[in-house]
């Protein structure tokens, strides 16, 4: 189940910003595990039930 805290449009923007930021961080650090770390946290945020 997905728990949205804002409108779907805003949540989509937040999600894509996280994806892009995770890609940039992974590239900057030369460590693909950073992408997984960031995205795991983002996915947990979306799946957390209040």
PDB file of C-alpha atoms in Angstrom:
ATOM      1  CA  UNK A   1       0.000   0.000   0.000  1.00  0.00           C
ATOM      2  CA  UNK A   2       1.290   3.462  -0.859  1.00  0.00           C
ATOM      3  CA  UNK A   3       0.844   6.300   1.605  1.00  0.00           C
ATOM      4  CA  UNK A   4       0.854   9.713  -0.069  1.00  0.00           C
ATOM      5  CA  UNK A   5       1.430  12.708   2.175  1.00  0.00           C
ATOM      6  CA  UNK A   6       0.770  15.254  -0.565  1.00  0.00           C
ATOM      7  CA  UNK A   7      -0.919  15.417  -3.961  1.00  0.00           C
ATOM      8  CA  UNK A   8       0.104  12.767  -6.497  1.00  0.00           C
ATOM      9  CA  UNK A   9       1.807  15.437  -8.617  1.00  0.00           C
ATOM     10  CA  UNK A  10       3.920  16.697  -5.712  1.00  0.00           C
ATOM     11  CA  UNK A  11       4.765  13.148  -4.633  1.00  0.00           C
ATOM     12  CA  UNK A  12       5.871  12.340  -8.200  1.00  0.00           C
ATOM     13  CA  UNK A  13       8.127  15.421  -8.244  1.00  0.00           C
ATOM     14  CA  UNK A  14       9.625  14.448  -4.879  1.00  0.00           C
ATOM     15  CA  UNK A  15      10.188  10.883  -6.058  1.00  0.00           C
ATOM     16  CA  UNK A  16      11.894  11.933  -9.298  1.00  0.00           C
ATOM     17  CA  UNK A  17      14.054  14.453  -7.430  1.00  0.00           C
ATOM     18  CA  UNK A  18      15.142  11.617  -5.139  1.00  0.00           C
ATOM     19  CA  UNK A  19      15.936   9.369  -8.125  1.00  0.00           C
ATOM     20  CA  UNK A  20      17.994  12.074  -9.824  1.00  0.00           C
ATOM     21  CA  UNK A  21      19.739  13.036  -6.597  1.00  0.00           C
ATOM     22  CA  UNK A  22      20.548   9.408  -5.837  1.00  0.00           C
ATOM     23  CA  UNK A  23      22.037   8.965  -9.311  1.00  0.00           C
ATOM     24  CA  UNK A  24      24.166  12.092  -8.919  1.00  0.00           C
ATOM     25  CA  UNK A  25      25.372  11.061  -5.470  1.00  0.00           C
ATOM     26  CA  UNK A  26      26.225   7.537  -6.591  1.00  0.00           C
ATOM     27  CA  UNK A  27      28.194   8.901  -9.510  1.00  0.00           C
ATOM     28  CA  UNK A  28      29.978  11.559  -7.441  1.00  0.00           C
ATOM     29  CA  UNK A  29      31.039   9.017  -4.804  1.00  0.00           C
ATOM     30  CA  UNK A  30      31.699   6.269  -7.332  1.00  0.00           C
ATOM     31  CA  UNK A  31      29.544   3.934  -5.265  1.00  0.00           C
ATOM     32  CA  UNK A  32      26.342   2.448  -6.649  1.00  0.00           C
ATOM     33  CA  UNK A  33      25.298   1.365  -3.147  1.00  0.00           C
ATOM     34  CA  UNK A  34      24.493   5.015  -2.410  1.00  0.00           C
ATOM     35  CA  UNK A  35      21.721   4.880  -5.006  1.00  0.00           C
ATOM     36  CA  UNK A  36      20.159   1.902  -3.233  1.00  0.00           C
ATOM     37  CA  UNK A  37      20.513   3.550   0.175  1.00  0.00           C
ATOM     38  CA  UNK A  38      18.747   6.730  -0.939  1.00  0.00           C
ATOM     39  CA  UNK A  39      16.026   4.945  -2.874  1.00  0.00           C
ATOM     40  CA  UNK A  40      15.363   2.413  -0.108  1.00  0.00           C
ATOM     41  CA  UNK A  41      14.670   5.336   2.222  1.00  0.00           C
ATOM     42  CA  UNK A  42      12.430   7.010  -0.359  1.00  0.00           C
ATOM     43  CA  UNK A  43      10.450   3.822  -0.984  1.00  0.00           C
ATOM     44  CA  UNK A  44      10.078   3.281   2.764  1.00  0.00           C
ATOM     45  CA  UNK A  45       8.682   6.809   3.042  1.00  0.00           C
ATOM     46  CA  UNK A  46       6.036   6.016   0.417  1.00  0.00           C
ATOM     47  CA  UNK A  47       5.083   2.673   1.900  1.00  0.00           C
ATOM     48  CA  UNK A  48       4.913   3.832   5.522  1.00  0.00           C
ATOM     49  CA  UNK A  49       1.417   3.767   6.897  1.00  0.00           C
ATOM     50  CA  UNK A  50       0.466   6.546   9.291  1.00  0.00           C
TER      51      UNK A  50
END
